[in-house]
mmCIF file of C-alpha atoms in Angstrom:
data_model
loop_
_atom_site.group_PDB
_atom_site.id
_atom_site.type_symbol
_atom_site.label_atom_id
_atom_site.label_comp_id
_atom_site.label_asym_id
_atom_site.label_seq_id
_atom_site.Cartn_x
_atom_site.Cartn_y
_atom_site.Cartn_z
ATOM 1 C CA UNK A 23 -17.723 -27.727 9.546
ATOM 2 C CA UNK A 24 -17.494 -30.982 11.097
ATOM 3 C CA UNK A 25 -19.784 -29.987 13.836
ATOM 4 C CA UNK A 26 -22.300 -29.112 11.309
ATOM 5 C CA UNK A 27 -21.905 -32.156 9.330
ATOM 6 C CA UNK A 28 -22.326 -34.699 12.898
ATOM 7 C CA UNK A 29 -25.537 -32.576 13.466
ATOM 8 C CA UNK A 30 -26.661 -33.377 10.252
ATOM 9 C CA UNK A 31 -26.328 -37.221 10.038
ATOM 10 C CA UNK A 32 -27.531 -37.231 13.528
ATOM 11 C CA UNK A 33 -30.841 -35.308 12.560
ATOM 12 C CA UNK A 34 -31.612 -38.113 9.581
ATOM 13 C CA UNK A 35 -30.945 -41.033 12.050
ATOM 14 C CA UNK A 36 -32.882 -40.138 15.157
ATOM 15 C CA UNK A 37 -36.536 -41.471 15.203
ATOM 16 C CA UNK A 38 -37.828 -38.489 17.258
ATOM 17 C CA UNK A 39 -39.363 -35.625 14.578
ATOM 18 C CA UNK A 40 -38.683 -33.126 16.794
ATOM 19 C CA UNK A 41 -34.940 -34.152 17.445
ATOM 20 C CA UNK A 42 -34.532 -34.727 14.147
ATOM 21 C CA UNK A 43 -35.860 -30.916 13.849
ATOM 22 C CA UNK A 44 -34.109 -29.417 16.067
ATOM 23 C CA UNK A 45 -30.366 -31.247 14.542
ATOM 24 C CA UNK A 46 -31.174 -30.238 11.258
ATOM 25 C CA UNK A 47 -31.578 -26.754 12.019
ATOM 26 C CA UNK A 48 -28.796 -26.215 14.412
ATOM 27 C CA UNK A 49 -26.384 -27.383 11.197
ATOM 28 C CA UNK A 50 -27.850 -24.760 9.072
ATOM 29 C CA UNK A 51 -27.179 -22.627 12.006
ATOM 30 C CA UNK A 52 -24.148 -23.963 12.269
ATOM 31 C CA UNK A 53 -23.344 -22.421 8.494
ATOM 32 C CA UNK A 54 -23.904 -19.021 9.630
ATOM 33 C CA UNK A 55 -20.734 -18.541 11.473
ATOM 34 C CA UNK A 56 -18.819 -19.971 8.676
ATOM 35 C CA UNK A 57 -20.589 -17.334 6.299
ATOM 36 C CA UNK A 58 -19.893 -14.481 8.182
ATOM 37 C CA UNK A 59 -16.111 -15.448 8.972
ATOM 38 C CA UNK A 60 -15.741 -15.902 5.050
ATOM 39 C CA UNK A 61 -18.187 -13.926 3.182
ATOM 40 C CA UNK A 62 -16.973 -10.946 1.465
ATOM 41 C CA UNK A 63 -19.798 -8.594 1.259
ATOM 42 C CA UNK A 64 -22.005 -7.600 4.446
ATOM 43 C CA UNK A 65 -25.225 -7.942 2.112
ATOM 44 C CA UNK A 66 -24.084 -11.663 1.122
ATOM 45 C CA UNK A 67 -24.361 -12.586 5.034
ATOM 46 C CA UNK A 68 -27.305 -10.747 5.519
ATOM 47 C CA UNK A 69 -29.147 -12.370 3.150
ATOM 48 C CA UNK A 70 -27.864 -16.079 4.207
ATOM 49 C CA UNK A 71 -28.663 -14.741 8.241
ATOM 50 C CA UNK A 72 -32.259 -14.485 6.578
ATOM 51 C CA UNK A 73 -32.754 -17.691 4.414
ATOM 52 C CA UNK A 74 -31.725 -19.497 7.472
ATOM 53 C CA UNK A 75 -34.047 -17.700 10.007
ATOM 54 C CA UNK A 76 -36.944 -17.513 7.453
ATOM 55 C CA UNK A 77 -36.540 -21.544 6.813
ATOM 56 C CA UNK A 78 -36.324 -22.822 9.853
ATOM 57 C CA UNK A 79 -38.980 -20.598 11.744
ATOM 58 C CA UNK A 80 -41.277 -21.448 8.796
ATOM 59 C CA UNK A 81 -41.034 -25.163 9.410
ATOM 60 C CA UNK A 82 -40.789 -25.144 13.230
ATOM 61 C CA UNK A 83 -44.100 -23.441 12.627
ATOM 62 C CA UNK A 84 -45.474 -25.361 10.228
ATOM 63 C CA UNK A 85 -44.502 -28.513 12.566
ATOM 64 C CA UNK A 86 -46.543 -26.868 15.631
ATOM 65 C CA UNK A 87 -49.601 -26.357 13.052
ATOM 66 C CA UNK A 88 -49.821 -29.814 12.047
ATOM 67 C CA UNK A 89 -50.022 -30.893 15.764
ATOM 68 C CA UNK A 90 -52.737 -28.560 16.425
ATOM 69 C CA UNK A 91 -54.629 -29.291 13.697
ATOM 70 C CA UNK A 92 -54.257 -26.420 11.184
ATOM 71 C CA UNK A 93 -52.961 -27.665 8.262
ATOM 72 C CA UNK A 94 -53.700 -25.498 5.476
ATOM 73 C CA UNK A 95 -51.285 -23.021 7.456
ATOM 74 C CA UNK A 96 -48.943 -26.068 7.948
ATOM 75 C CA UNK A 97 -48.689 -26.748 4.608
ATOM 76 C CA UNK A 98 -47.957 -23.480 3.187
ATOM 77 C CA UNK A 99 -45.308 -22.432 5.931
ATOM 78 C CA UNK A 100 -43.869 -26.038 5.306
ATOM 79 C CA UNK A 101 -43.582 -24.971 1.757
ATOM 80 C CA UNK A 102 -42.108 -22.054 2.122
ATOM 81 C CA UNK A 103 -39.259 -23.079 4.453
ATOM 82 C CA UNK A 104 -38.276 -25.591 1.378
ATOM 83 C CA UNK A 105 -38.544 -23.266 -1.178
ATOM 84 C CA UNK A 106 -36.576 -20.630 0.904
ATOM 85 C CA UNK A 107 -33.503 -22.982 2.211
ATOM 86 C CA UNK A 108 -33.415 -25.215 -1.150
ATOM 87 C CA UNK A 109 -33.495 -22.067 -3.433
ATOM 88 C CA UNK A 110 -36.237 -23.244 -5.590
ATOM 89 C CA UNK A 111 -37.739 -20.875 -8.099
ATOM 90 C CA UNK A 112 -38.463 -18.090 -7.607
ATOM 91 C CA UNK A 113 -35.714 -18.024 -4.322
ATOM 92 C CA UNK A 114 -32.179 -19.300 -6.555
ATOM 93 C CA UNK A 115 -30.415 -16.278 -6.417
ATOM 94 C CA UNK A 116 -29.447 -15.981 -3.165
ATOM 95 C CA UNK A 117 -27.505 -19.570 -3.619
ATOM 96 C CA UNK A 118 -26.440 -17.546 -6.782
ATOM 97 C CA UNK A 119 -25.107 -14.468 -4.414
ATOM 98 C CA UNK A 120 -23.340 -16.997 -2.084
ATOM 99 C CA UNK A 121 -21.379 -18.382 -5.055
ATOM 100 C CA UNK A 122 -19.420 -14.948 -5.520
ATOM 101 C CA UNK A 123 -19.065 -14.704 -2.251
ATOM 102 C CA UNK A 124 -17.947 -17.541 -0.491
ATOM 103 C CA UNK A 125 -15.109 -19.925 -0.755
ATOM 104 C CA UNK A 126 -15.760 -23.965 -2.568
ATOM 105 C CA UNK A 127 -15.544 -25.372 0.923
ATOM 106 C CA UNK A 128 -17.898 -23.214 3.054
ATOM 107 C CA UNK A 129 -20.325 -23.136 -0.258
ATOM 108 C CA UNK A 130 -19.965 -27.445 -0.715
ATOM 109 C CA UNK A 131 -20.810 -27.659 2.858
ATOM 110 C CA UNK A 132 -23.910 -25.705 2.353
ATOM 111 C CA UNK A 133 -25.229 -27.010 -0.973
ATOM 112 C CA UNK A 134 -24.022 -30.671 -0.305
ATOM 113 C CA UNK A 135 -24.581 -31.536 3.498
ATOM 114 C CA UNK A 136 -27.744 -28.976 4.730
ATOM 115 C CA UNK A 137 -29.544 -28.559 1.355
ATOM 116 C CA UNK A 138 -29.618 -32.607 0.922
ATOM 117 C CA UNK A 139 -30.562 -33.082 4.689
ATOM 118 C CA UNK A 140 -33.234 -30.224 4.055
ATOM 119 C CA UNK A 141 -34.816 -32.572 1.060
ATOM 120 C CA UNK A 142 -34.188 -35.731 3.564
ATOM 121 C CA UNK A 143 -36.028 -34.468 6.050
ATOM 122 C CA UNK A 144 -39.191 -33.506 3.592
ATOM 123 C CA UNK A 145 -38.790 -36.868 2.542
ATOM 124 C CA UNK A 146 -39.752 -38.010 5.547
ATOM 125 C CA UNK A 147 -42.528 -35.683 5.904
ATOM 126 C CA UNK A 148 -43.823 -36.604 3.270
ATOM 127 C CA UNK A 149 -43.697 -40.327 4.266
ATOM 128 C CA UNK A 150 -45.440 -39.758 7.330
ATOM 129 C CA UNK A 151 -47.784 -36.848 6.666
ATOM 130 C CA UNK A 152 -48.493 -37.416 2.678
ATOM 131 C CA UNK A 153 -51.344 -34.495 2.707
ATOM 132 C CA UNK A 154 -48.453 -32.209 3.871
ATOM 133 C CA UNK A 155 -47.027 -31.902 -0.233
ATOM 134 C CA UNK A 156 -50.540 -30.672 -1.548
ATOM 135 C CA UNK A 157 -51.487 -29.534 -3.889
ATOM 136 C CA UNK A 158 -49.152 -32.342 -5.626
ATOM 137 C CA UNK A 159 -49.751 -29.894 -8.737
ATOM 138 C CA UNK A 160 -47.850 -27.245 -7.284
ATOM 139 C CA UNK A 161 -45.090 -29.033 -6.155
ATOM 140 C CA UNK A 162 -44.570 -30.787 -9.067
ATOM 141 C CA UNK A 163 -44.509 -27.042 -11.083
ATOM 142 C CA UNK A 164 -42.401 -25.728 -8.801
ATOM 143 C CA UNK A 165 -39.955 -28.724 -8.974
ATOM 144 C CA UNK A 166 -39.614 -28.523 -12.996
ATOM 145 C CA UNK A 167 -39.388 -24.766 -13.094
ATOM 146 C CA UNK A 168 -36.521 -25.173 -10.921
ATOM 147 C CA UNK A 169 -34.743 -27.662 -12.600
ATOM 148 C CA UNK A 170 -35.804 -25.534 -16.197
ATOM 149 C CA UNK A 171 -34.403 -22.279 -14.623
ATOM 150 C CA UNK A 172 -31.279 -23.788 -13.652
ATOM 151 C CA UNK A 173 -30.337 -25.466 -16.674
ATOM 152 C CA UNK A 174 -30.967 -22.179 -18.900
ATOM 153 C CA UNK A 175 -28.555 -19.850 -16.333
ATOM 154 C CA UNK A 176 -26.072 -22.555 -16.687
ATOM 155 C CA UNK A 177 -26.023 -22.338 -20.545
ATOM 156 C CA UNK A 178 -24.672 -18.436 -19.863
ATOM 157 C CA UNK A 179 -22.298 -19.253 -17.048
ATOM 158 C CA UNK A 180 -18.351 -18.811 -16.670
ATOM 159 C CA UNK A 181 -17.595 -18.808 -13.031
ATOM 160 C CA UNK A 182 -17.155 -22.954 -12.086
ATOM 161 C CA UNK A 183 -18.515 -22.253 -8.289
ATOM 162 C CA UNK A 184 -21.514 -20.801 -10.086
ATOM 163 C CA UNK A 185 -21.575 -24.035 -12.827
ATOM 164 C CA UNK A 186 -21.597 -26.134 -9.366
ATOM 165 C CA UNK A 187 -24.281 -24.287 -7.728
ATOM 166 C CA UNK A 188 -26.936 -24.241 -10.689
ATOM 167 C CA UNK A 189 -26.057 -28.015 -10.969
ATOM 168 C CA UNK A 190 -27.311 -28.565 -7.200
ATOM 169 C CA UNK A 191 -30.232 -26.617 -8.072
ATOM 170 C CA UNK A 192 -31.591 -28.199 -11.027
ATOM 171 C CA UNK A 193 -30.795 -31.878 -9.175
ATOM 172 C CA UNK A 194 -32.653 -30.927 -6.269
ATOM 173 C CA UNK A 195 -35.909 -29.577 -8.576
ATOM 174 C CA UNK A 196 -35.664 -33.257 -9.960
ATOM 175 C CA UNK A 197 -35.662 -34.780 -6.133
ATOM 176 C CA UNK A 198 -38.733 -32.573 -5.552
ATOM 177 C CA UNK A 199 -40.391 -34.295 -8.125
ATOM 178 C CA UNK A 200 -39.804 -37.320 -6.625
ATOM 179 C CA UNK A 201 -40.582 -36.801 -3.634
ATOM 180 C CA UNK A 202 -44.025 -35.117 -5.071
ATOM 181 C CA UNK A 203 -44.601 -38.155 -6.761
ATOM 182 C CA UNK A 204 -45.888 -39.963 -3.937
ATOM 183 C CA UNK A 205 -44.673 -42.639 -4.681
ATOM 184 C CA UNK A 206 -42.412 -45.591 -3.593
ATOM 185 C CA UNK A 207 -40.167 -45.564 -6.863
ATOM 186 C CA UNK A 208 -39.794 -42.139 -7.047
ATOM 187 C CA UNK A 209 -38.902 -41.799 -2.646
ATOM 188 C CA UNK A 210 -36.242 -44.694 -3.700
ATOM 189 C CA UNK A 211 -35.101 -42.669 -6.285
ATOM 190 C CA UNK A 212 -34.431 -40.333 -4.362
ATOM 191 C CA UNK A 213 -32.680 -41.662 -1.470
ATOM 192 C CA UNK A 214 -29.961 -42.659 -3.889
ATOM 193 C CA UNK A 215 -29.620 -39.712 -5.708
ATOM 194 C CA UNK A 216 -29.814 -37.410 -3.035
ATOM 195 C CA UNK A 217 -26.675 -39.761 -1.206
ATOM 196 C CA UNK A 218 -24.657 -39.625 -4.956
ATOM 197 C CA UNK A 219 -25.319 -36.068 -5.074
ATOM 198 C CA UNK A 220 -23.650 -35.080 -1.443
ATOM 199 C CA UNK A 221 -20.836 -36.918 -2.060
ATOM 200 C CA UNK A 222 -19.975 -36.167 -5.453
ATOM 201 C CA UNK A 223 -20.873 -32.169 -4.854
ATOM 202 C CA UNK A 224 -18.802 -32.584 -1.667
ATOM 203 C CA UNK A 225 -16.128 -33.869 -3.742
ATOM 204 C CA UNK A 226 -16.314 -31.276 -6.629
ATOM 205 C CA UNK A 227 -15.997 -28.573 -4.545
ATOM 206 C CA UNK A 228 -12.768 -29.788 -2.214
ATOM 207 C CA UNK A 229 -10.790 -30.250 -5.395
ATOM 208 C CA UNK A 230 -11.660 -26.666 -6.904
ATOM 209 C CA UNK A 231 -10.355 -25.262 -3.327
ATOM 210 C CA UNK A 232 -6.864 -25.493 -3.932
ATOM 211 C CA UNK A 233 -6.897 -23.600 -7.423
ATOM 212 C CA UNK A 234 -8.998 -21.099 -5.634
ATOM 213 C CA UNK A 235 -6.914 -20.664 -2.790
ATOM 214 C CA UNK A 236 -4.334 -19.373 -5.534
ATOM 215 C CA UNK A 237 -6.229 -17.306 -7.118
ATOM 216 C CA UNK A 238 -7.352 -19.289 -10.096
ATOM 217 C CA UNK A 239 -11.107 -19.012 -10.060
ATOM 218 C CA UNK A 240 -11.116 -15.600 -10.225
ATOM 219 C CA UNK A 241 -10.130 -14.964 -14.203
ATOM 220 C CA UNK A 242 -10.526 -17.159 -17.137
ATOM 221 C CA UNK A 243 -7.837 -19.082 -15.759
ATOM 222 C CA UNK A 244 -7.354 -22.115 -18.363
ATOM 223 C CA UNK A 245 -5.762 -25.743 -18.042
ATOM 224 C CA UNK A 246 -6.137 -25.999 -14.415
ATOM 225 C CA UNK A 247 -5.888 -29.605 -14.385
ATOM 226 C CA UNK A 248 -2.583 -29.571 -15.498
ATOM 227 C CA UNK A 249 -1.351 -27.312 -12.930
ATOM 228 C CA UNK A 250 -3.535 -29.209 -10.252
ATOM 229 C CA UNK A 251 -3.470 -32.631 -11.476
ATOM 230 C CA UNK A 252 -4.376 -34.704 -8.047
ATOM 231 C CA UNK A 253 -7.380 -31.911 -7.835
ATOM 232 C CA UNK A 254 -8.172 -32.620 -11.567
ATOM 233 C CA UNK A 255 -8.443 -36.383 -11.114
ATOM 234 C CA UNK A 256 -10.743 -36.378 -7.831
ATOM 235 C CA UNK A 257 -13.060 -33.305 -10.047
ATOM 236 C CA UNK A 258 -13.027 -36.066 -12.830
ATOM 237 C CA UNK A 259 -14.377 -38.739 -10.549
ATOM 238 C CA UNK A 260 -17.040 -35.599 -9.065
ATOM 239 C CA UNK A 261 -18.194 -34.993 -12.644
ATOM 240 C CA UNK A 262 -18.736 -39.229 -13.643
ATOM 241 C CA UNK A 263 -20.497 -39.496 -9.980
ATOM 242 C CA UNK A 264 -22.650 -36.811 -10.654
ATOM 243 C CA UNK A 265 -23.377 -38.268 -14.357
ATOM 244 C CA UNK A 266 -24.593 -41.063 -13.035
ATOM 245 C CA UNK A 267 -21.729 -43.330 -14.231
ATOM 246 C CA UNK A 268 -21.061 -46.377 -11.944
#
């Protein structure tokens, strides 16, 4: 975990695109180990084996196609790999999958460290390459279906780990919109909310790992922050962060 998170922060700081590449994708590789040590179910690491190979071929390609000059391939491989490792409609239920299967910590690490680098490092793609995020129209439907989608499954949900994941994926369809704004406002926007969201998701799910370590995720377990008040108080402070309260 801590090797994939130094990866991570390396690959947003280092000027070099293809660094910065190649250290974003070896910490979502780094996941994979992590997956298959705790997943449950052979199909659930499978299918994360596959969202990480699919992504990150798609935009090393995509990469190599803008340097040669090809970029209506570029841009629709580049999509892809976003769609694919961000779980954006119609991709969210294999983030969905991963909830059942995998404990808070492995799942925060994923959804808060190498989903936000993933929308970092399209940020800066689309800094430096704006033509990359066309048609802006299809971005920007994608984006709101995602958010939509989310917010409807997490009208019908019961399982907290599955409350946390649909919350990630409706904030990141808003951060695609601002990044497909192409605009200034909406990059800053972005930046911020993108750097609230990791560390308030990051938060959220170390204090649900204790309860779950006991066993108390996996009924209808009630007053849990009674029982767990120190993990209560740091999921209060998760849930303000990620409400946008100062």
């Amino acid at each position: 975990m801590t090797l994939t998170a130094a990866a991570t922060v390396a690959g947003l700081l280092v000027a070099s695109p293809w660094q910065r590449l190649g250290l974003l994708e070896l910490g979502a590789l780094l996941t994979i180990p992590l997956v298959w040590q705790s997943g449950r179910s052979t199909s659930a690491k499978l299918t994360y084996l596959t969202v990480v190979a699919t992504s990150a071929l798609s935009l090393v390609l995509g990469d190599l196609l803008i340097d040669l000059g090809q970029p209506d391939w570029a841009r629709a491989l580049i999509f892809t790999s976003i769609c694919v490792k961000l779980a954006a409609i119609p991709l969210l239920f294999w983030l969905l999958k991963l909830a059942d299967e995998l404990p808070g910590l492995v799942l925060g690490l994923i959804v808060a460290v190498v989903d936000m680098a993933a929308l970092g490092e399209l940020l800066i793609l689309a800094q430096a390459s704006p033509w990359a995020l066309t048609p802006q129209g299809l971005w920007l439907g994608v984006a709101a279906g995602t958010a939509l989608i989310a917010s409807i499954l997490m009208l019908s949900q019961r399982s907290l780990k599955r409350l946390l994941v649909l919350s990630t994926v409706e904030d990141i369809g808003f951060l695609l919109m601002g990044i497909a704004s192409a605009r200034a406002l909406g990059y800053s926007g972005v930046v911020f909310a993108a750097a609230t969201h990791t560390l308030a998701k990051a938060l959220l799910f170390a204090c649900i790992s204790v309860p779950e370590a006991a066993g108390e995720l996996d009924g209808e377990s009630t007053g849990l922050a009674s029982r767990y008040p120190i993990s209560g108080f740091g999921f209060l402070f998760g849930m303000l962060a990620m409400l946008g309260v100062p």
